[in-house]
mmCIF file of C-alpha atoms in Angstrom:
data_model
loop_
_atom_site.group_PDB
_atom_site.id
_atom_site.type_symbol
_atom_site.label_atom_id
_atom_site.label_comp_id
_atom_site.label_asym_id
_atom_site.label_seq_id
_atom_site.Cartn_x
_atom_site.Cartn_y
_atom_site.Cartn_z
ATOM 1 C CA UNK A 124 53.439 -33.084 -43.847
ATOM 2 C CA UNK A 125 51.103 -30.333 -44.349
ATOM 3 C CA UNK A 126 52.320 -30.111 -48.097
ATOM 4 C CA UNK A 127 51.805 -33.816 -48.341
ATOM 5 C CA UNK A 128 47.818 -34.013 -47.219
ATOM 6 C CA UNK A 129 46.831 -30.395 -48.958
ATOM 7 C CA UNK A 130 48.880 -31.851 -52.386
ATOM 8 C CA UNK A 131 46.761 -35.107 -52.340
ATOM 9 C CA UNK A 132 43.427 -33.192 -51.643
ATOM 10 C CA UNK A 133 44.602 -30.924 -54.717
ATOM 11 C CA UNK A 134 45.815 -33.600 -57.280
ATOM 12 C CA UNK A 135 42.010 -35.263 -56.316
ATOM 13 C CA UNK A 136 40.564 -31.984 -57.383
ATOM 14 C CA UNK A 137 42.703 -31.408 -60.640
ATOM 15 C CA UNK A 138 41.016 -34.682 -62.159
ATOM 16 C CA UNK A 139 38.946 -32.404 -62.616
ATOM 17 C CA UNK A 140 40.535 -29.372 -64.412
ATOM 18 C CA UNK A 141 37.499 -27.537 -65.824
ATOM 19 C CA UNK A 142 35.539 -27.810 -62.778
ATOM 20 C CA UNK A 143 38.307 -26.851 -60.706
ATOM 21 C CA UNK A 144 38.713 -23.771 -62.811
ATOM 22 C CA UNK A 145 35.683 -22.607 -62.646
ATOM 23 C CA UNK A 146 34.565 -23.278 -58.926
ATOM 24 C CA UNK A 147 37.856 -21.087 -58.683
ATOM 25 C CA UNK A 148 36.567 -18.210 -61.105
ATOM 26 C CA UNK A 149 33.068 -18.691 -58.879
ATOM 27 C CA UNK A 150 34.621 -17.801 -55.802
ATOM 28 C CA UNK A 151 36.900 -14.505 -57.319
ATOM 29 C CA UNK A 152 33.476 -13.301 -58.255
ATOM 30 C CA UNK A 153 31.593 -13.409 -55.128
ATOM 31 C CA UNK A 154 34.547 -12.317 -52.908
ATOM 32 C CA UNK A 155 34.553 -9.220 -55.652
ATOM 33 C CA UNK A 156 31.224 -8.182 -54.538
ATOM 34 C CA UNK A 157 32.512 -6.292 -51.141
ATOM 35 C CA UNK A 158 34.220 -4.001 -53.414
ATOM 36 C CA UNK A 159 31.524 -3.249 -54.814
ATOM 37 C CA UNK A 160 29.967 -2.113 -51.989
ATOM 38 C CA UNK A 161 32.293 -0.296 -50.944
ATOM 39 C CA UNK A 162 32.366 1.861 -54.383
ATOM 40 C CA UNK A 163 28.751 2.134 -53.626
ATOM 41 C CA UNK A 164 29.351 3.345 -50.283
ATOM 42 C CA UNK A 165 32.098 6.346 -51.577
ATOM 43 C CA UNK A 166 29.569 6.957 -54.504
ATOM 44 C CA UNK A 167 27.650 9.082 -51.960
ATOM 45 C CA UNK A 168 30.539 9.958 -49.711
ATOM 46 C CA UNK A 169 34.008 11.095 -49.992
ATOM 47 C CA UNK A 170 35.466 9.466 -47.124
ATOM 48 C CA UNK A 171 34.433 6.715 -44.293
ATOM 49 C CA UNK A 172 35.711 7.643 -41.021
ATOM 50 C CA UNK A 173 38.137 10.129 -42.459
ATOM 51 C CA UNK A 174 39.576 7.768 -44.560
ATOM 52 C CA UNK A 175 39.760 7.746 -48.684
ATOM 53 C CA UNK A 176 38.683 5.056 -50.256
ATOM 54 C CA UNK A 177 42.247 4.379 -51.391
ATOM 55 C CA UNK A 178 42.802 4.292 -47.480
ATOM 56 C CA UNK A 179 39.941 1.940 -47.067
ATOM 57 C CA UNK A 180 40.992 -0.113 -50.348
ATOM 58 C CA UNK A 181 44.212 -0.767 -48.250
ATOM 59 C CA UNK A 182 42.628 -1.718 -44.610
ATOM 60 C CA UNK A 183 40.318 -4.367 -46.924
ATOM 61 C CA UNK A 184 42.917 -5.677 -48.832
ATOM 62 C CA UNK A 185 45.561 -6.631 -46.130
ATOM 63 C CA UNK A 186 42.787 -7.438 -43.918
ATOM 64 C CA UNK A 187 41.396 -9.629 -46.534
ATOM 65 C CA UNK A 188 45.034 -11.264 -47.584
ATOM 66 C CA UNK A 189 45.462 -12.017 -44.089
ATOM 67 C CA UNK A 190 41.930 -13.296 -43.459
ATOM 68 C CA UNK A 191 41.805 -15.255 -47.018
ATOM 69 C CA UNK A 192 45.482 -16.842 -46.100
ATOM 70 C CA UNK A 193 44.139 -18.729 -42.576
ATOM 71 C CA UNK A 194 40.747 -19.467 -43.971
ATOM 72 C CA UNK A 195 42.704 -21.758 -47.064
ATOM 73 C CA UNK A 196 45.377 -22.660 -44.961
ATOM 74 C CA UNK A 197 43.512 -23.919 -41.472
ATOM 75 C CA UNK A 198 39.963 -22.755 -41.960
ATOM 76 C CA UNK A 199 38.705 -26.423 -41.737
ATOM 77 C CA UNK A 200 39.516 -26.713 -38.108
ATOM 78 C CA UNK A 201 36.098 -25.360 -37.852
ATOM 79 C CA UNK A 202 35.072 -28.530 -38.496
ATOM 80 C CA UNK A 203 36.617 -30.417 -35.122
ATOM 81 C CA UNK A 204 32.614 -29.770 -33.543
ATOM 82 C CA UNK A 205 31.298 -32.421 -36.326
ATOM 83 C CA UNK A 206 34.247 -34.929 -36.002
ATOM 84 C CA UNK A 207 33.289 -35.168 -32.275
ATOM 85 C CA UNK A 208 29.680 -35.615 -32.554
ATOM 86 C CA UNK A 209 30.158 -38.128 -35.594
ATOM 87 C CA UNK A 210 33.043 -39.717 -33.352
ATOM 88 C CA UNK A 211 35.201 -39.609 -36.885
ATOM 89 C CA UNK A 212 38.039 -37.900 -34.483
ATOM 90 C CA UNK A 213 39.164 -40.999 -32.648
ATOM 91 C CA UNK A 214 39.970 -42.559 -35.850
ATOM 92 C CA UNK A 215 42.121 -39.140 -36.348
ATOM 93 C CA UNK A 216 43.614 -39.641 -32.791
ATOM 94 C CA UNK A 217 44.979 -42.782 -34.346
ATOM 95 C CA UNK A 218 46.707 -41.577 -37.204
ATOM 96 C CA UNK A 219 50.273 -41.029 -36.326
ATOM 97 C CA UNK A 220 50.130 -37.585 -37.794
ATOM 98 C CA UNK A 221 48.879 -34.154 -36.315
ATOM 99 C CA UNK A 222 45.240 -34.341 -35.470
ATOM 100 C CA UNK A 223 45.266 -30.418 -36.120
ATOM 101 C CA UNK A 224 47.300 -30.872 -39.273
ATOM 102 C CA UNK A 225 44.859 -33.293 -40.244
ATOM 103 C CA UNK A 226 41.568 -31.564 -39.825
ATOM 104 C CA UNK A 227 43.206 -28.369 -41.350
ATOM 105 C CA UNK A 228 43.743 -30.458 -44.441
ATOM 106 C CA UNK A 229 40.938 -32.045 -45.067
ATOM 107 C CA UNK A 230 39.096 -31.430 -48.413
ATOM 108 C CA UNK A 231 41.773 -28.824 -49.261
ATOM 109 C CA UNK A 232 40.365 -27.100 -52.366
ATOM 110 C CA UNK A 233 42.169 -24.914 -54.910
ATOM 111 C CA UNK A 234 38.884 -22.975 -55.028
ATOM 112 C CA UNK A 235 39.556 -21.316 -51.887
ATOM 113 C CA UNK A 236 42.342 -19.781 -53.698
ATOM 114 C CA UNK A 237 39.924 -17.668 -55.550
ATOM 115 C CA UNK A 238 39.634 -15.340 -52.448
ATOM 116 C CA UNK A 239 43.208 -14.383 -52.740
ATOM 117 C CA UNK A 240 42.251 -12.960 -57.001
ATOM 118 C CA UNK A 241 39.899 -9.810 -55.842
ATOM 119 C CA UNK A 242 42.212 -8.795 -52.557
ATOM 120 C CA UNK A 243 45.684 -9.141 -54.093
ATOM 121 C CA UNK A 244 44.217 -6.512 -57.002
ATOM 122 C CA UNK A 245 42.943 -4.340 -54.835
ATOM 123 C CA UNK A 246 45.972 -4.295 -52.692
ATOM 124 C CA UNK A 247 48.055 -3.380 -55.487
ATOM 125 C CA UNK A 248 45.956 -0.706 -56.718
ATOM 126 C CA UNK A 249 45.507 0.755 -53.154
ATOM 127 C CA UNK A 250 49.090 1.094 -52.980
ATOM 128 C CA UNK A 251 49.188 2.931 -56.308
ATOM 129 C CA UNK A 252 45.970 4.943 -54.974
ATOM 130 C CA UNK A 253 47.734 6.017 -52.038
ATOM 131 C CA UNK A 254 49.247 9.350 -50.519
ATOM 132 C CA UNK A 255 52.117 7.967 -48.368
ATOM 133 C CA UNK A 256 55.320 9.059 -48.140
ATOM 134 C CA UNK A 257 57.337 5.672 -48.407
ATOM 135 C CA UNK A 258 60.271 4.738 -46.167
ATOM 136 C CA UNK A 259 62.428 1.664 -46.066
ATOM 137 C CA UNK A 260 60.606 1.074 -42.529
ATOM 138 C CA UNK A 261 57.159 1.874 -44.137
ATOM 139 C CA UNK A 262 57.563 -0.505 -47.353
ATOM 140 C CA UNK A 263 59.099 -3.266 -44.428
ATOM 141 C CA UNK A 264 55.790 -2.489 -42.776
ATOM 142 C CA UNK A 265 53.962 -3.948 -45.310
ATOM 143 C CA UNK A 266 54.433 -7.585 -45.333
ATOM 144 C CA UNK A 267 55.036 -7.983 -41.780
ATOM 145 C CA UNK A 268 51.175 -6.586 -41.361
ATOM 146 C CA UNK A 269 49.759 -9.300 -44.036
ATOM 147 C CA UNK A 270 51.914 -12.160 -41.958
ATOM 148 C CA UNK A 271 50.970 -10.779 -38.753
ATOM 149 C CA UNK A 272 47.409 -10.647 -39.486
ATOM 150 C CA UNK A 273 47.317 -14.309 -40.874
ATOM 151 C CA UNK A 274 49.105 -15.233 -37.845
ATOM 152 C CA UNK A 275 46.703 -13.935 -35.889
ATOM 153 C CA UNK A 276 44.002 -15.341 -37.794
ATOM 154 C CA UNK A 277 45.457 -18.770 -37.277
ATOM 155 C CA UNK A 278 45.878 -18.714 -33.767
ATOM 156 C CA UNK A 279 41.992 -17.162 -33.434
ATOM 157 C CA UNK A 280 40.845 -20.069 -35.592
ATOM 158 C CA UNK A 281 42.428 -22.685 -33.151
ATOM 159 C CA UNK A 282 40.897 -21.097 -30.658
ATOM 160 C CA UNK A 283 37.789 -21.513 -31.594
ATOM 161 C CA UNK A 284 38.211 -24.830 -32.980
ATOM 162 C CA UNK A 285 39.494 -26.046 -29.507
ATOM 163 C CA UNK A 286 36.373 -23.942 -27.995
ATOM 164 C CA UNK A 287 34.248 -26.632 -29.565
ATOM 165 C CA UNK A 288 36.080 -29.857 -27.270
ATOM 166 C CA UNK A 289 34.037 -28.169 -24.129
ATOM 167 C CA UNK A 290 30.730 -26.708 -26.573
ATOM 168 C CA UNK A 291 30.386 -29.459 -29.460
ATOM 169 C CA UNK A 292 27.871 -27.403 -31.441
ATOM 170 C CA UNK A 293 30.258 -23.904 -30.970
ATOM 171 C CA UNK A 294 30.750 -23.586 -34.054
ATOM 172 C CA UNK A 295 28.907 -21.107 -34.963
ATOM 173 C CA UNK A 296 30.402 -18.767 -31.724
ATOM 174 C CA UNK A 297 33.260 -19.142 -32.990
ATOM 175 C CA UNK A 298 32.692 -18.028 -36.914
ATOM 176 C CA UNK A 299 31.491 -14.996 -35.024
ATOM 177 C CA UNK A 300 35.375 -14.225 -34.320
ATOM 178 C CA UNK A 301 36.856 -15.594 -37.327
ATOM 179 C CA UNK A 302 34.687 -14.259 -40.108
ATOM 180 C CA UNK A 303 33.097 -11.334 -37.952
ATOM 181 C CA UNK A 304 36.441 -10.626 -37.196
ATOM 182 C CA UNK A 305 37.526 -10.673 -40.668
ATOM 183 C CA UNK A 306 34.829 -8.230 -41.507
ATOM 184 C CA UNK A 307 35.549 -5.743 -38.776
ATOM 185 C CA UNK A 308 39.039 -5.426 -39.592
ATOM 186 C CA UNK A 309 38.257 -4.727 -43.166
ATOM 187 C CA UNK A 310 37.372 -1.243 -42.537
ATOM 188 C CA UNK A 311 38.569 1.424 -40.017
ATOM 189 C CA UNK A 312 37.715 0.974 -36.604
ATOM 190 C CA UNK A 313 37.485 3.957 -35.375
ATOM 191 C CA UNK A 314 33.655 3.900 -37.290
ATOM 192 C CA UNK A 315 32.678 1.438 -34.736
ATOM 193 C CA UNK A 316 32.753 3.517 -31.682
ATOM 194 C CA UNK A 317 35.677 4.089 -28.731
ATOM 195 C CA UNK A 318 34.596 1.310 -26.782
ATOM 196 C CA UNK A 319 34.416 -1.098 -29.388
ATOM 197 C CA UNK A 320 37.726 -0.352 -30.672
ATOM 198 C CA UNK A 321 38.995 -0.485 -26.769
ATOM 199 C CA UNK A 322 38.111 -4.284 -26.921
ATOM 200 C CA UNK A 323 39.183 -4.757 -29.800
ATOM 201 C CA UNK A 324 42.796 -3.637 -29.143
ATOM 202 C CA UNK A 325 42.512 -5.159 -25.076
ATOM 203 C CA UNK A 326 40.191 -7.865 -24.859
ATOM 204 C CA UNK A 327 39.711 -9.491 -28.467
ATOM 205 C CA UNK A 328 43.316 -7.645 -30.511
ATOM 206 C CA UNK A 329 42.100 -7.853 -34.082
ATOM 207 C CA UNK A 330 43.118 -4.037 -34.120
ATOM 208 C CA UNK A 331 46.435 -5.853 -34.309
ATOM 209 C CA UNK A 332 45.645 -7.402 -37.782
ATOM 210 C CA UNK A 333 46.290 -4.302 -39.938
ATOM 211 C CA UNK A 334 44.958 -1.573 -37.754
ATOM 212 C CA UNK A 335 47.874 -0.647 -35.757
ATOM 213 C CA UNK A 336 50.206 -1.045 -38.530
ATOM 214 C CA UNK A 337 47.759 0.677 -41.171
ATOM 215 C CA UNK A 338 47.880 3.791 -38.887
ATOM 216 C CA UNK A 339 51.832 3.484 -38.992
ATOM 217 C CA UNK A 340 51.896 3.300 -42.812
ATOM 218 C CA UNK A 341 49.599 5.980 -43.877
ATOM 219 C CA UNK A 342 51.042 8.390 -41.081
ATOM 220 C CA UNK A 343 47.785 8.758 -38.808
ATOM 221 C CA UNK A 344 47.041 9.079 -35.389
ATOM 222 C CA UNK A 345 46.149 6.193 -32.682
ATOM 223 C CA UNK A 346 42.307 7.085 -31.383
ATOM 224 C CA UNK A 347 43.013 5.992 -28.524
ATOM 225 C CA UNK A 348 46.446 7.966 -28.371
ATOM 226 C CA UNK A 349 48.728 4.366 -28.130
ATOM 227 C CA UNK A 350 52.258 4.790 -28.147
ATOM 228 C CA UNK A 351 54.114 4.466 -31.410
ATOM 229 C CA UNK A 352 55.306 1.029 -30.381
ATOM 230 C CA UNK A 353 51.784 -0.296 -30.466
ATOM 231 C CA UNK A 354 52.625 0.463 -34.710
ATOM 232 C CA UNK A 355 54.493 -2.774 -34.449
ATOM 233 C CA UNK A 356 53.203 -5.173 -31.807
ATOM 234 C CA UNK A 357 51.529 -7.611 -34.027
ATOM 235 C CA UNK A 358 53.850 -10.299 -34.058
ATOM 236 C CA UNK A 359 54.377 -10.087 -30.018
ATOM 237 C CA UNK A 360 50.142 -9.925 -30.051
ATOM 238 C CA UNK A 361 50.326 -13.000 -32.206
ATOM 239 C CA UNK A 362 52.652 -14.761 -30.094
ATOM 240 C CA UNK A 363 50.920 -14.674 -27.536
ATOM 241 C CA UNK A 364 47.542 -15.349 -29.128
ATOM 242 C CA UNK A 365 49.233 -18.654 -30.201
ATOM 243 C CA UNK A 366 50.455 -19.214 -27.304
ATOM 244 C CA UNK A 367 46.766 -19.575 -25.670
ATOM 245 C CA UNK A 368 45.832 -21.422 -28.535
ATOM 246 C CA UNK A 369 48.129 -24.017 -28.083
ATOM 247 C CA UNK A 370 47.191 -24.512 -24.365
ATOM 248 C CA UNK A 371 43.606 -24.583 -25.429
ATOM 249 C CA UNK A 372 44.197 -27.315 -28.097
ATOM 250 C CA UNK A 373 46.359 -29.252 -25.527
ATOM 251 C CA UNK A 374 44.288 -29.516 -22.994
ATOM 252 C CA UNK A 375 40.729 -30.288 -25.154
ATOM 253 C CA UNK A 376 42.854 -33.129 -26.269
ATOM 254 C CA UNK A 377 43.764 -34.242 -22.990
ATOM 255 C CA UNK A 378 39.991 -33.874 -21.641
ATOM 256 C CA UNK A 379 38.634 -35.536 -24.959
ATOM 257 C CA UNK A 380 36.972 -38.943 -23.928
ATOM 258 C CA UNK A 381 35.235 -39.969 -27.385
ATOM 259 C CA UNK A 382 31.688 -39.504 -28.614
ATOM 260 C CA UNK A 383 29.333 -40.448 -25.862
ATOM 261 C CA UNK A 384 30.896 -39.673 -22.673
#
């Protein structure tokens, strides 16, 4: 079903081929322009945090698949706020199809793709770049952090979607965990301070996104001196995270009682 709605959203934009091409150029370019500043940023210094810039290359980039992934695939969900203050979500509450499905659907654009054109190249040529000793477990490592970060992602983007049935105009609180948190995790975290990255492993997990496993892969030690297990726990951090997300959406639904009430 999701297929189905994103297909006809992209078969409405491909009427228009050149535009569609170059809205999707636009967007590679101006996603391009945090590499740049991080070039700037190792133009007067050799390493950020103790990390190389290949290093950092590779925290962006699988921070940045991940991120790019849930904002194309569910990022419109930030959008619920406006269909409840318009009152445009009961007639989605009549559709016999996924209210969630449909919301994450709506005005799918092959732009977005674009993002994926400037973090896919620099993934690859981080992984070139870098000074790891590759394992079987290491090269397993590697996908399982991209799909664990996006899962993440999603579940943090439902969140905050579903934090909008009690605060209509939230939207903006909750961009402040889905793109802030996108940006955070692009870098180490250890450069933010030892209590920051304490709530960000315990209280908000985006260390969970690529942190954790980053420090796995290029053979470095937890700053807060985790256990090695912690290397892994994504996908048990993401269950859970989707777990409260789900219970969130359910019960906004539930307590939703149309514009006006």
């Amino acid at each position: 079903m999701y297929m189905l709605l994103a297909g006809t959203w992209m078969r409405s934009a491909a009427q228009y081929p050149a535009s569609m091409v170059m809205l999707l150029l636009t967007q590679a370019v101006s996603s391009s322009l945090d590499l740049v500043a991080i070039l700037i940023m190792f133009a007067h210094t050799p390493r950020l945090g103790g990390f190389s810039l290949a290093e950092v290359m590779f925290l962006y980039s699988t921070s940045g698949l991940s991120f790019s992934l849930a904002d194309i695939t569910l990022g419109t969900v930030e959008r619920l706020g406006e269909h409840i203050r318009k009152g445009t979500l009961d007639t989605v509450l009549l559709r016999p199809v996924s209210p969630l499905l449909q919301i994450a659907t709506e005005d799918f654009n092959p732009r977005r793709l674009g993002k994926l054109i400037p973090t896919g190249t620099m993934f690859v040529v981080a992984l070139t770049r870098l000074d790891v000793h590759w394992t079987p477990v290491r090269v397993a490592v590697l996908p399982l952090m991209v799909a664990g970060g996006l899962w993440i992602f999603w579940a943090l983007w439902v969140l905050s979607a579903a934090w909008q049935f009690a605060v209509v105009d939230g939207k903006q609180a909750g961009n402040s965990i889905t793109y802030g948190g996108g940006f955070l995790t692009q870098y180490p975290l250890s450069i933010y301070g030892r209590d920051v990255l304490r709530g960000l492993t315990w209280v908000l997990p985006l260390a969970f996104v690529n942190w954790e496993p980053a420090l796995y892969v290029l053979d470095r030690p937890d700053p807060l001196g985790l256990p090695v297990f912690f290397r892994f726990a994504s996908p048990l951090v993401a269950a859970a995270l989707s777990v409260l997300a789900a219970l969130a959406w359910r019960g906004g639904l539930r307590r939703y009682q149309s514009t006006g009430s």
